[in-house]
mmCIF file of C-alpha atoms in Angstrom:
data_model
loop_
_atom_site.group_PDB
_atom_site.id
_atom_site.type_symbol
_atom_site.label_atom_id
_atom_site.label_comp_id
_atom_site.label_asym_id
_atom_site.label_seq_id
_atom_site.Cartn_x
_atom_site.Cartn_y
_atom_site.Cartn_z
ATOM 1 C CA UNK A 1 -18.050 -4.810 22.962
ATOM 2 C CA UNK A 2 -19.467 -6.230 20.017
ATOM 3 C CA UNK A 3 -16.833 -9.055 18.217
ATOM 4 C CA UNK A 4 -16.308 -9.781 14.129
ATOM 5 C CA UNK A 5 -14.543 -12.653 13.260
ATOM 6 C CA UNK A 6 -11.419 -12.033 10.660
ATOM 7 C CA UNK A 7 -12.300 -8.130 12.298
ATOM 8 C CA UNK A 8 -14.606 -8.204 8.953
ATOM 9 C CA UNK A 9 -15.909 -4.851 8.224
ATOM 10 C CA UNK A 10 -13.799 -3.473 11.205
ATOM 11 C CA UNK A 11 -12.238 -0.144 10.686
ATOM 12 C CA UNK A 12 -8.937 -0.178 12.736
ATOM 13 C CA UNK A 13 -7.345 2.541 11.692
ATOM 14 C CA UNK A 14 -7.225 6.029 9.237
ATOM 15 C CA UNK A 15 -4.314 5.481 5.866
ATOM 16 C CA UNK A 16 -3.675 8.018 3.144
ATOM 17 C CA UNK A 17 -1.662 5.183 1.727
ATOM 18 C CA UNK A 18 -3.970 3.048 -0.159
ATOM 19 C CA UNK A 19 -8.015 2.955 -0.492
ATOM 20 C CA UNK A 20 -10.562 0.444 -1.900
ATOM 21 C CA UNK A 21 -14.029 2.113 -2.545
ATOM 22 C CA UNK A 22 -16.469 0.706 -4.509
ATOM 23 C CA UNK A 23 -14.305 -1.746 -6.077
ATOM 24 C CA UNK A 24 -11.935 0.662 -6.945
ATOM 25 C CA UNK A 25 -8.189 0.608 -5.866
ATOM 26 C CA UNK A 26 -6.294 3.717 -5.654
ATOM 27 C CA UNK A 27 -2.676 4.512 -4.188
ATOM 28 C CA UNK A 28 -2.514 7.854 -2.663
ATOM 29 C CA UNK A 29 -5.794 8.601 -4.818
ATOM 30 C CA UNK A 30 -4.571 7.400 -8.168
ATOM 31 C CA UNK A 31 -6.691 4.646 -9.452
ATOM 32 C CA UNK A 32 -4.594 1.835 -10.128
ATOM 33 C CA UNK A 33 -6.048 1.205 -13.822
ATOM 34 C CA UNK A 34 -4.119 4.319 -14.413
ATOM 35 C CA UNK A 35 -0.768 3.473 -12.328
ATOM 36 C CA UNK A 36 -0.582 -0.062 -14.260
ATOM 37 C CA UNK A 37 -0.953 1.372 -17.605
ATOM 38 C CA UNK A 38 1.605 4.576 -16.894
ATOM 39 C CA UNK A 39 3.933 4.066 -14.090
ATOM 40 C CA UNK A 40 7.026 2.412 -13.484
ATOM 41 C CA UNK A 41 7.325 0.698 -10.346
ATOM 42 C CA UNK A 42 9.956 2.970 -9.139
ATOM 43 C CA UNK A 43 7.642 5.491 -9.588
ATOM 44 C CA UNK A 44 4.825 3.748 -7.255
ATOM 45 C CA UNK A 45 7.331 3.058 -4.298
ATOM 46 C CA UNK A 46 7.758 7.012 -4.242
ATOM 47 C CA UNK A 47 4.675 7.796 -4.456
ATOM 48 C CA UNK A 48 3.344 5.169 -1.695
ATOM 49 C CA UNK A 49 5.678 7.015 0.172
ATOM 50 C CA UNK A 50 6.005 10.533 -0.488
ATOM 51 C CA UNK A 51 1.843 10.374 -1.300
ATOM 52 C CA UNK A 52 2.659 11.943 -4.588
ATOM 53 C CA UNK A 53 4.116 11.126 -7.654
ATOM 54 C CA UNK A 54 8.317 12.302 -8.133
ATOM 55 C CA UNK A 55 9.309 14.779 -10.831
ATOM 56 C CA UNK A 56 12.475 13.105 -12.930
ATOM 57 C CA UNK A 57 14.883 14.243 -10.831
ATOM 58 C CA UNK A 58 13.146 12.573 -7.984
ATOM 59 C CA UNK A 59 12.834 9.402 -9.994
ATOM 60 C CA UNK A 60 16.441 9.504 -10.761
ATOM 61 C CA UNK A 61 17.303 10.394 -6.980
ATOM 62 C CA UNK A 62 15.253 7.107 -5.760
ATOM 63 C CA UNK A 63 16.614 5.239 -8.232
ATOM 64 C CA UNK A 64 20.296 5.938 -7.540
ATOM 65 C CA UNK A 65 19.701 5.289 -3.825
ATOM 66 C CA UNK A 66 18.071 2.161 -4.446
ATOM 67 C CA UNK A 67 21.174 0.871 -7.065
ATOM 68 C CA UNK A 68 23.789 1.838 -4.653
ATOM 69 C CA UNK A 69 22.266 -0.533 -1.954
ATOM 70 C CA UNK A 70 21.570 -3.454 -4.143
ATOM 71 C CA UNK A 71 24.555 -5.591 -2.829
ATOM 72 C CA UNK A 72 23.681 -8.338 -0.079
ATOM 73 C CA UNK A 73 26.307 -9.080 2.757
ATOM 74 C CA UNK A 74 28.169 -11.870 1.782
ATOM 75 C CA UNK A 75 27.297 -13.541 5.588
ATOM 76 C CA UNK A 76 23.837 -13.595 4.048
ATOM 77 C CA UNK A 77 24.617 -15.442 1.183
ATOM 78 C CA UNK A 78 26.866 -17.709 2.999
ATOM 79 C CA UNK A 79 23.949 -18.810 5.526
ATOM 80 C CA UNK A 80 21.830 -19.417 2.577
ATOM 81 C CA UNK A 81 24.262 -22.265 1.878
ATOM 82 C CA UNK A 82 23.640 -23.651 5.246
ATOM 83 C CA UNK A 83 19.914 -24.343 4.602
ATOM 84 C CA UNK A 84 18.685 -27.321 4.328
ATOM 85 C CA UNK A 85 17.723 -26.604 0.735
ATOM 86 C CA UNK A 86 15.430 -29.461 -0.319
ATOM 87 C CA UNK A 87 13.707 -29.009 2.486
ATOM 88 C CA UNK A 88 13.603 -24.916 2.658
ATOM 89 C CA UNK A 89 10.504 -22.566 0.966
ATOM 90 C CA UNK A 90 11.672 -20.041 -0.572
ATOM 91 C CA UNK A 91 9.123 -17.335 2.079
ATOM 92 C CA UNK A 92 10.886 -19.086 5.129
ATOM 93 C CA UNK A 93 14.417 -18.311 3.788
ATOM 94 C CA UNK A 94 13.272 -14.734 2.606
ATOM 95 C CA UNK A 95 11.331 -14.181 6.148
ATOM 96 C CA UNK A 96 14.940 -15.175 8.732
ATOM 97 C CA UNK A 97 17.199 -13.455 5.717
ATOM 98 C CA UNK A 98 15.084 -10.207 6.026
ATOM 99 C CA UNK A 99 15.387 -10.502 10.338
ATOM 100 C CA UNK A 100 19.303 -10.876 9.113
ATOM 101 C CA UNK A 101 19.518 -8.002 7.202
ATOM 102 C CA UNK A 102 18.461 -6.240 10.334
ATOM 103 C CA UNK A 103 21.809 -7.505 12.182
ATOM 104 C CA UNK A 104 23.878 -5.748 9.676
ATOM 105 C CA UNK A 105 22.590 -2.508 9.697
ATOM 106 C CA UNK A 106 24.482 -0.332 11.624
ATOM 107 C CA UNK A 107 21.160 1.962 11.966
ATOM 108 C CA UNK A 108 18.924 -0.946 12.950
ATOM 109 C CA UNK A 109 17.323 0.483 16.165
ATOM 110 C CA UNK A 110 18.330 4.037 15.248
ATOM 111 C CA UNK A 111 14.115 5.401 14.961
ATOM 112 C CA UNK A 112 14.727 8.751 13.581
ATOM 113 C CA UNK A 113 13.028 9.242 10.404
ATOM 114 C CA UNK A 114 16.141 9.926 8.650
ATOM 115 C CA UNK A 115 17.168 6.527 9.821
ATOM 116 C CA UNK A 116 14.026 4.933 9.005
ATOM 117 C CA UNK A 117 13.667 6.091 5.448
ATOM 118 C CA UNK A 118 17.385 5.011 4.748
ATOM 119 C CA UNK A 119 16.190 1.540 6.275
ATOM 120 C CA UNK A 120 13.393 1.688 3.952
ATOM 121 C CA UNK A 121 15.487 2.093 1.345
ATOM 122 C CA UNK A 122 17.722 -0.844 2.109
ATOM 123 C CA UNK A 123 15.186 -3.352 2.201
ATOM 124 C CA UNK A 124 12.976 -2.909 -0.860
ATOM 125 C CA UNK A 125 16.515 -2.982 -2.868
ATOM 126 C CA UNK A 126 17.889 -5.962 -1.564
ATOM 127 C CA UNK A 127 14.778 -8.105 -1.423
ATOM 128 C CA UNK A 128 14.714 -8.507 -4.396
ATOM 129 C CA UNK A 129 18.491 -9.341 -4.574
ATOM 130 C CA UNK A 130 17.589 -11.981 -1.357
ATOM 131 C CA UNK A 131 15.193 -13.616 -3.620
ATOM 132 C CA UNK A 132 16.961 -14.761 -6.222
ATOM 133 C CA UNK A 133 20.653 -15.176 -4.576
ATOM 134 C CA UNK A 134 18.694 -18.142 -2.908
ATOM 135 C CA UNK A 135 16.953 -19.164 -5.933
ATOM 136 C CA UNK A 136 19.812 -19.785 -7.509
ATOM 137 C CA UNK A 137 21.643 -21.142 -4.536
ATOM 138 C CA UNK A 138 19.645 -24.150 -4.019
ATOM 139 C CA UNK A 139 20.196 -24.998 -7.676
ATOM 140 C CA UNK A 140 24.195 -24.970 -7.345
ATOM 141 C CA UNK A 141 24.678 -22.003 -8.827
ATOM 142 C CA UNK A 142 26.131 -18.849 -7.988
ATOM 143 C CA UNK A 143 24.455 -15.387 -7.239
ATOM 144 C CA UNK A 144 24.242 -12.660 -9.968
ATOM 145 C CA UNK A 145 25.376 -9.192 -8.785
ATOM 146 C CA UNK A 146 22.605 -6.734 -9.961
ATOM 147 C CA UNK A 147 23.787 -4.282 -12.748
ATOM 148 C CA UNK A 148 23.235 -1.319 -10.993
ATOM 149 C CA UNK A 149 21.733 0.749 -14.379
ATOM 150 C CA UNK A 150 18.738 -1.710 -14.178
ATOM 151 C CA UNK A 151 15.560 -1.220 -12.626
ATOM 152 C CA UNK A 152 13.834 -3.498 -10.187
ATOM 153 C CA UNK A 153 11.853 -5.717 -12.318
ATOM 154 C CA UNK A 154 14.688 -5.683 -14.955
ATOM 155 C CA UNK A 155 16.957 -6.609 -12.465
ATOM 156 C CA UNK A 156 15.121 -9.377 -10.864
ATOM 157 C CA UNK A 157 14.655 -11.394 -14.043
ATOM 158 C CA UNK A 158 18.408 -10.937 -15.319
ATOM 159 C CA UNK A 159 20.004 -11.846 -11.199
ATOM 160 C CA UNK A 160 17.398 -14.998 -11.677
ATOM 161 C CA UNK A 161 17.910 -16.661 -14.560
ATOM 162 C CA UNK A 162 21.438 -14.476 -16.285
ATOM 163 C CA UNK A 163 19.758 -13.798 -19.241
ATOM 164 C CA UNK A 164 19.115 -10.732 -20.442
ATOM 165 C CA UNK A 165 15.125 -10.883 -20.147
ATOM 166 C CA UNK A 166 12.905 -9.527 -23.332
ATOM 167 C CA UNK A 167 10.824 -5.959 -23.253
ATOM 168 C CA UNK A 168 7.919 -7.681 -23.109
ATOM 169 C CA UNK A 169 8.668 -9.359 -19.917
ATOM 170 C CA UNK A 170 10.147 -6.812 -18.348
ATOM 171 C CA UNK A 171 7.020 -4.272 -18.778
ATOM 172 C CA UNK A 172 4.670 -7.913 -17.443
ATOM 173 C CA UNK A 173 6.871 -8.216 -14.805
ATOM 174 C CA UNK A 174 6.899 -4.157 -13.499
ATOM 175 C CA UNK A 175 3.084 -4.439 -14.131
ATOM 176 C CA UNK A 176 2.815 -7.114 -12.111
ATOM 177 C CA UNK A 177 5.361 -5.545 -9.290
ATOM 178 C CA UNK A 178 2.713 -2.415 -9.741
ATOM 179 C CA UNK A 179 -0.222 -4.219 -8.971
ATOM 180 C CA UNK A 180 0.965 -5.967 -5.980
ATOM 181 C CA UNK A 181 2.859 -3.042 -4.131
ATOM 182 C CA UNK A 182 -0.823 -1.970 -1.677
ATOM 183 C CA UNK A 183 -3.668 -3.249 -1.276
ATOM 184 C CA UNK A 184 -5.053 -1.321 2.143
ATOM 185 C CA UNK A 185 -4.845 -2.945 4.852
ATOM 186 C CA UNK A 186 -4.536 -6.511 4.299
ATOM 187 C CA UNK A 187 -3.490 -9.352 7.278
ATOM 188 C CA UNK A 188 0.131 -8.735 6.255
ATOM 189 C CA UNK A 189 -0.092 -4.941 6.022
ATOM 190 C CA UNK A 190 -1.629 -5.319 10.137
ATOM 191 C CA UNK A 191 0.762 -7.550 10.703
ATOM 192 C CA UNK A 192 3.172 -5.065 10.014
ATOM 193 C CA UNK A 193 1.659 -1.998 11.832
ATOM 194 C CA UNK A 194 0.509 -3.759 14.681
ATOM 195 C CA UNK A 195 4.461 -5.224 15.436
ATOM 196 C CA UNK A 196 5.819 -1.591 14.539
ATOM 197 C CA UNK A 197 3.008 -0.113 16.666
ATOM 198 C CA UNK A 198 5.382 -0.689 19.858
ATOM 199 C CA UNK A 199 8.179 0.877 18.646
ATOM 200 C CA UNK A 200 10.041 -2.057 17.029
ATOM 201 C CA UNK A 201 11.936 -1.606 14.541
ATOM 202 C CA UNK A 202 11.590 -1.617 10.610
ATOM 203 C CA UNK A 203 13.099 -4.940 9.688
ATOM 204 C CA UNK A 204 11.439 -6.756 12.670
ATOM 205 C CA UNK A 205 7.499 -4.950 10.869
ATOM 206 C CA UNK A 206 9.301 -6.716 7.569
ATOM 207 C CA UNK A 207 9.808 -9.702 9.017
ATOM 208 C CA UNK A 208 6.180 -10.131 10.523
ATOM 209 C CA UNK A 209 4.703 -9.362 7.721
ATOM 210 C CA UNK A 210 6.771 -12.224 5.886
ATOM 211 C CA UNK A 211 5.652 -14.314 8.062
ATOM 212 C CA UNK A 212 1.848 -13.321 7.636
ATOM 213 C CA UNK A 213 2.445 -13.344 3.474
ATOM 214 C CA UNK A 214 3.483 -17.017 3.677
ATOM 215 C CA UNK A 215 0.511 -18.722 4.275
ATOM 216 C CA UNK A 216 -1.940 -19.905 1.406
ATOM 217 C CA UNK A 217 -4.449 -17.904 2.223
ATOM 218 C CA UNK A 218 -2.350 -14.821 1.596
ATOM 219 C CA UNK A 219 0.282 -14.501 -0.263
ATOM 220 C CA UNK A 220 0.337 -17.749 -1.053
ATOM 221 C CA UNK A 221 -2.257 -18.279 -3.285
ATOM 222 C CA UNK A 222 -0.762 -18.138 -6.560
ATOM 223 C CA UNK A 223 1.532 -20.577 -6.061
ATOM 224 C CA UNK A 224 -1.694 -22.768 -5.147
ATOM 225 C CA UNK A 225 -3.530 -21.482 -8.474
ATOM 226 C CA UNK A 226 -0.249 -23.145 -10.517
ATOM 227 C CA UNK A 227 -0.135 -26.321 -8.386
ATOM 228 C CA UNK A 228 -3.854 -26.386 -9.773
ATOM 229 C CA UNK A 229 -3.414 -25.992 -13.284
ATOM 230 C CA UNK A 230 -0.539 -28.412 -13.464
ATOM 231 C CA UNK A 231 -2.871 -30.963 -12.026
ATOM 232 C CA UNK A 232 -5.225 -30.583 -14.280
ATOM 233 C CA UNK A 233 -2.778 -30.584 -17.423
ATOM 234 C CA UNK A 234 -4.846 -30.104 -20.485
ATOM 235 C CA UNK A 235 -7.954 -28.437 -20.892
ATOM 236 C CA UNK A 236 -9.689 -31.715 -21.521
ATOM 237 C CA UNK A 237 -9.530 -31.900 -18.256
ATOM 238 C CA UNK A 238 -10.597 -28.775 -16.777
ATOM 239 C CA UNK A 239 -14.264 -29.242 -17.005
ATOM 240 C CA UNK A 240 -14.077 -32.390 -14.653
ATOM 241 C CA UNK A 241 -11.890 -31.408 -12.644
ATOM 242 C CA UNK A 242 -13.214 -28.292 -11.572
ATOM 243 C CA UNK A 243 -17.084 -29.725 -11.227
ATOM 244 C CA UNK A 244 -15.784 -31.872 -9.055
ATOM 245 C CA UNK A 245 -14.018 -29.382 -7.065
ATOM 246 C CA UNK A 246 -17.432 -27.264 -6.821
ATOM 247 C CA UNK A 247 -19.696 -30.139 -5.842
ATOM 248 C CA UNK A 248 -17.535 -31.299 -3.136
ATOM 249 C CA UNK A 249 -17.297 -28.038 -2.223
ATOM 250 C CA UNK A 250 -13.645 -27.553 -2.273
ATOM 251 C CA UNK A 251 -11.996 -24.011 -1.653
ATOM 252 C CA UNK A 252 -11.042 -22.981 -5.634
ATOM 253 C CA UNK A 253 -7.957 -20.865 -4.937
ATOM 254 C CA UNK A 254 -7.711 -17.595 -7.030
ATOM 255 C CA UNK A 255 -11.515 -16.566 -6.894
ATOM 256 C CA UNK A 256 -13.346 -14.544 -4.652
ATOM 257 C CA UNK A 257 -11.978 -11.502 -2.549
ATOM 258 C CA UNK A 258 -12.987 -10.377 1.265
ATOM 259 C CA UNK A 259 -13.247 -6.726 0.160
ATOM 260 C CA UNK A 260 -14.194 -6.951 -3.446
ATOM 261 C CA UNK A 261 -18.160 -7.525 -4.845
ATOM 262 C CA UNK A 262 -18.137 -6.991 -8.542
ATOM 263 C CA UNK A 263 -14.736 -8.176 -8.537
ATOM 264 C CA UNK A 264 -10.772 -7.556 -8.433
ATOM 265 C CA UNK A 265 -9.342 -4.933 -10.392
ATOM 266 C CA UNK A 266 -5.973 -5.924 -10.712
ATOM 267 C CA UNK A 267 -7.038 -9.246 -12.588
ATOM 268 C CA UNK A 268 -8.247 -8.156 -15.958
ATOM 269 C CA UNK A 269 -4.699 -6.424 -16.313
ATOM 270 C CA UNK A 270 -3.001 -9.724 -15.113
ATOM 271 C CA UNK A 271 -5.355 -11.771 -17.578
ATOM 272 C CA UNK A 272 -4.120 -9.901 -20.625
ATOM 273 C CA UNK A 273 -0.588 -10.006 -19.395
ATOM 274 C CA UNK A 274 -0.912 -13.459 -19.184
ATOM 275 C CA UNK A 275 -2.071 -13.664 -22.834
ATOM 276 C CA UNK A 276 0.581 -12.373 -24.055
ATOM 277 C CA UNK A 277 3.131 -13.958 -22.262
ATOM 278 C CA UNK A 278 1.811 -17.803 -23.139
ATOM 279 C CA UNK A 279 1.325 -16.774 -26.460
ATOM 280 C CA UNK A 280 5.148 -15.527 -26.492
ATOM 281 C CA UNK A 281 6.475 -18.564 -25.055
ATOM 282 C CA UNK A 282 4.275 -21.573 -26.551
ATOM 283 C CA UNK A 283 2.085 -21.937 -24.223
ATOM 284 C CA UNK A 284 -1.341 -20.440 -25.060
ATOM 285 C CA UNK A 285 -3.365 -23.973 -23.350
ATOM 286 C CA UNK A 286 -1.901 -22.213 -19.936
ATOM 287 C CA UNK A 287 -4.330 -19.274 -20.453
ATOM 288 C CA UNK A 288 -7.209 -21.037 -22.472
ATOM 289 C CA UNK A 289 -7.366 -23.227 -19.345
ATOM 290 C CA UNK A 290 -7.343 -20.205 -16.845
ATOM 291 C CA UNK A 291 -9.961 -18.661 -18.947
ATOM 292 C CA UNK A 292 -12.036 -22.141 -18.939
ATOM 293 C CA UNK A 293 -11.613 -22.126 -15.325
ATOM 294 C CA UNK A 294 -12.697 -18.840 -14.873
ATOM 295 C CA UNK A 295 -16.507 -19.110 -16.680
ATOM 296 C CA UNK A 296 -16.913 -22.518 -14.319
ATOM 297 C CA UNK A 297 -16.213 -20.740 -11.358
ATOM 298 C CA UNK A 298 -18.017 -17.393 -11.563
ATOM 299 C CA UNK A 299 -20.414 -19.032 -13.427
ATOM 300 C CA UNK A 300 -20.603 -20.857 -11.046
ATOM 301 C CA UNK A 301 -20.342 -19.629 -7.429
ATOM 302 C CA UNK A 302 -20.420 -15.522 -8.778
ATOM 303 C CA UNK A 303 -17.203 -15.693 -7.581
ATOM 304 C CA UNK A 304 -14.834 -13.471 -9.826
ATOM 305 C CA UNK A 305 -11.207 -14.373 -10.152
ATOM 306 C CA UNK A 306 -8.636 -12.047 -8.032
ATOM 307 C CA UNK A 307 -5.040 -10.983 -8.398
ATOM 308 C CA UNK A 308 -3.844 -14.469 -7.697
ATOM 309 C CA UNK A 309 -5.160 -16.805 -10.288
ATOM 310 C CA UNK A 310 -3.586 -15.081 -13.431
ATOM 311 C CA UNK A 311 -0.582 -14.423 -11.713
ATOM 312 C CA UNK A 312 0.566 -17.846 -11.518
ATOM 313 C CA UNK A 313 0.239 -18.087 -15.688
ATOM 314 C CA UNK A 314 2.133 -14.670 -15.844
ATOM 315 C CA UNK A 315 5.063 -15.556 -13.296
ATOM 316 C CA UNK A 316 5.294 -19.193 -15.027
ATOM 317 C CA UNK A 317 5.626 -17.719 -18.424
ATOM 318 C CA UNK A 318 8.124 -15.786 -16.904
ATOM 319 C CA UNK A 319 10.111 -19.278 -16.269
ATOM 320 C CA UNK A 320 10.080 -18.470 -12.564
ATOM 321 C CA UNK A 321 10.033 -21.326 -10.512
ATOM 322 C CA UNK A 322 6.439 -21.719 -8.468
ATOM 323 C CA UNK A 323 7.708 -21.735 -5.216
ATOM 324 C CA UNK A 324 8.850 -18.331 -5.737
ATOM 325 C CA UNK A 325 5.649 -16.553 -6.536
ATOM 326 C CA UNK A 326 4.709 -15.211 -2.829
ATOM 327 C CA UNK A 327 8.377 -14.141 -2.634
ATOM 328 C CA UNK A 328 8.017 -12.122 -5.732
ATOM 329 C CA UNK A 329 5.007 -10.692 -3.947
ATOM 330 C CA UNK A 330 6.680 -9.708 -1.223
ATOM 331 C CA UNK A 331 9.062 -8.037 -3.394
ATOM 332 C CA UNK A 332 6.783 -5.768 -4.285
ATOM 333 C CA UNK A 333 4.427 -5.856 -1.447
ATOM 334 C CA UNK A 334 7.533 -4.632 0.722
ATOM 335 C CA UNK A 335 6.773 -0.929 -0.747
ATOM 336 C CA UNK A 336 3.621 -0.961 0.614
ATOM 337 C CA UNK A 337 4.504 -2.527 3.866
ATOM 338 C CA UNK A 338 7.354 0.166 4.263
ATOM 339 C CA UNK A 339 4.478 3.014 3.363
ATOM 340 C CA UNK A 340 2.197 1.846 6.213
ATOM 341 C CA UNK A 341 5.420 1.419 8.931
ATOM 342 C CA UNK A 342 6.462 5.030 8.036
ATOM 343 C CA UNK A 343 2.682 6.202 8.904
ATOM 344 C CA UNK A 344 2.557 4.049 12.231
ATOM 345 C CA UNK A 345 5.597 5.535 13.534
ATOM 346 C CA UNK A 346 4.677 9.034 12.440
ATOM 347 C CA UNK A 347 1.408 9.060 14.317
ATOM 348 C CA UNK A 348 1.425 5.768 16.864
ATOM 349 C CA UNK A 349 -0.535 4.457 18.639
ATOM 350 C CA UNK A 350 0.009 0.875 20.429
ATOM 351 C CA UNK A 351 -2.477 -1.890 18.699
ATOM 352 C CA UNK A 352 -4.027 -3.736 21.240
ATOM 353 C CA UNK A 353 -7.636 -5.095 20.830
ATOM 354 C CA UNK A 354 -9.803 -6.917 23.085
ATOM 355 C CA UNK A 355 -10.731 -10.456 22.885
ATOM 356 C CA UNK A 356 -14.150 -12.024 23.871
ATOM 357 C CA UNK A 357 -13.638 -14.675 26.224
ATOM 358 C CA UNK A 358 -15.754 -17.655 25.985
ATOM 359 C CA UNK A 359 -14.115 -20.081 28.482
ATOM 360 C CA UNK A 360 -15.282 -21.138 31.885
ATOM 361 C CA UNK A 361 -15.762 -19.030 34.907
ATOM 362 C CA UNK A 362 -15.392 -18.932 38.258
ATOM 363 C CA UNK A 363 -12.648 -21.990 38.299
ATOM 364 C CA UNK A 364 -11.550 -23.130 41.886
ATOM 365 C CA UNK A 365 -7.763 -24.260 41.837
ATOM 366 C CA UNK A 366 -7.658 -27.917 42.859
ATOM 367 C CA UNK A 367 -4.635 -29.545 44.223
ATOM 368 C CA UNK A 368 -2.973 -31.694 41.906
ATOM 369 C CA UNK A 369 -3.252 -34.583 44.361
ATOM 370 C CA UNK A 370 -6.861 -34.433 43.852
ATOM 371 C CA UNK A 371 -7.708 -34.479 40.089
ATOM 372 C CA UNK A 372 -9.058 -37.635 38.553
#
């Protein structure tokens, strides 16, 4: 056996979900230049799980199904109001209210396919619904039904904040939701496959992955990137700031990817979005500094920013809170995750690696009367 730490540049498994060759991202073989540009991201949950792209009467079929399970159970929304909301991230009330959702469903541990794809379709439409019920919960205020003519990202912004959001920030905010829905198979993608790999169920591969999106090294990046660019406030203060997190060679969160070399392609779409946004709302310094930051650091270190760092400018212009970037991932990110269960349970196989062991061998038990 021969070990890789991280399983870097381990192949674990075969996917005709997503692919990244040569820098280049593709869902079911459509580059994702051309998804972000084109397709709604309706039209991307289909096709990361039918592997093709729906006719209009598809569209409209997937669409209806999602709008007619919108609606949270109220138990749900009452246990939100339990939390201890000061206290509370937004990813560890999304991660138990997803594992909840599961007790609700009549069809939970029903594994037919029929079953499962009518579970699938459950999830990714109340996520989003989860999201911002709790948002707005832990300001005081009430939930916002979901009109059901909306779309996702429409819908997300209006149950948020009750306005009515603008064209512009609905097509950023889709984009956006296009651009995170796959990316191969990331740590909470595995995470996913490997706990539906024994024939759990779909909400409990949900829930795992959740719990893999919520640390900083994942999914919660962007929140870090924002945390960062609040600290350094004005872009008089960038150059310091950042030279001195390079020379005492400080982790820079935002740059670099494990699978990437000449860079992410996700960001440059992000970066414009994020132009226009800040420019829309007042803001321009926002993305001057991100773009300041940016020549430092792959200047720098060669390290190219990645989906994360203009995020955070995008979702902020989008006065969403910062705390609820990674759940806004996950919104999106649940497509994908719901792509890669299907495949596991349609050709499984139990995940179960080896470990190299590295302790001590050939122990002798000693009685406990005669330790030191």
């Amino acid at each position: 056996m021969t070990t890789a730490r991280g399983l870097e540049g381990v192949v674990a498994t075969t996917s005709s979900v997503s692919s990244i060759i040569d820098d280049t991202l593709t869902y079911a073989g459509y580059n994702i230049d051309d998804l972000t540009e084109n397709a709604s991201f309706e039209e991307v949950i289909y096709l990361l799980w039918h592997r093709s792209l729906p006719t209009q009467a598809q569209l409209d079929e997937l669409k209806s199904q999602l709008s007619e399970n919108y609606d949270i159970p109220q138990e749900i929304l009452d246990h939100f109001k339990m939390y201890p909301i000061d206290k509370v991230h937004p990813m560890a009330a999304l991660r138990s209210s997803v594992s909840l959702l599961g007790l609700y469903d009549e069809e939970s541990d029903i594994m037919t396919d029929e079953a499962n794809y009518r579970k699938a379709i459950r999830i990714q439409a109340k996520i989003p619904a989860l999201v911002t019920a709790f948002a707005r919960i832990r300001r005081g205020q009430e939930p916002i039904a979901p009109k059901k003519e909306y779309g996702i990202a429409e819908n997300f912004l209006y149950m948020l904040s009750g306005n009515e959001p603008t064209a512009v920030e609905i097509e950023a905010f889709d984009k956006a939701l296009v651009l995170h829905a796959d990316h191969e198979l990331n740590a909470s993608t595995f995470t996913a496959r490997v706990c539906v790999a024994t024939l759990s169920d779909i909400y409990s591969g949900v829930t795992a992955a959740l719990g893999a999106l919520k640390g900083p090294l994942h999914g919660g990046a962007n929140e870090q990137v924002m945390k960062m660019l609040t600290e350094i406030g004005s872009a008089d203060n960038v150059e310091p700031y950042i030279l001195e997190k390079l020379n005492n060679k400080e982790k820079i969160m935002g740059f670099g990817h494990r699978v990437y070399r000449q860079g992410d392609p996700r960001a440059k779409h992000l970066r414009e979005m994020s132009k226009r946004l800040t420019e829309q709302n007042g803001q321009p310094e926002l993305y001057n500094m991100s773009i300041e930051i940016e020549g430092l650091v792959t200047g720098s270190k060669n390290l190219p920013p990645n989906v994360d760092f203009y995020s955070a400018s995008v979702y902020h212009s989008l006065g969403i809170e910062h705390d609820l970037f990674t759940p806004i991932f996950a919104v999106s990110r649940a497509s994908g995750w719901i792509a890669h269960i299907l495949e596991q349970y349609a050709n499984n196989r139990l995940i179960r690696p080896r470990a190299e062991y590295t302790g001590p061998n050939m122990q002798k038990y000693i009685p406990i009367s005669e330790r030191g």
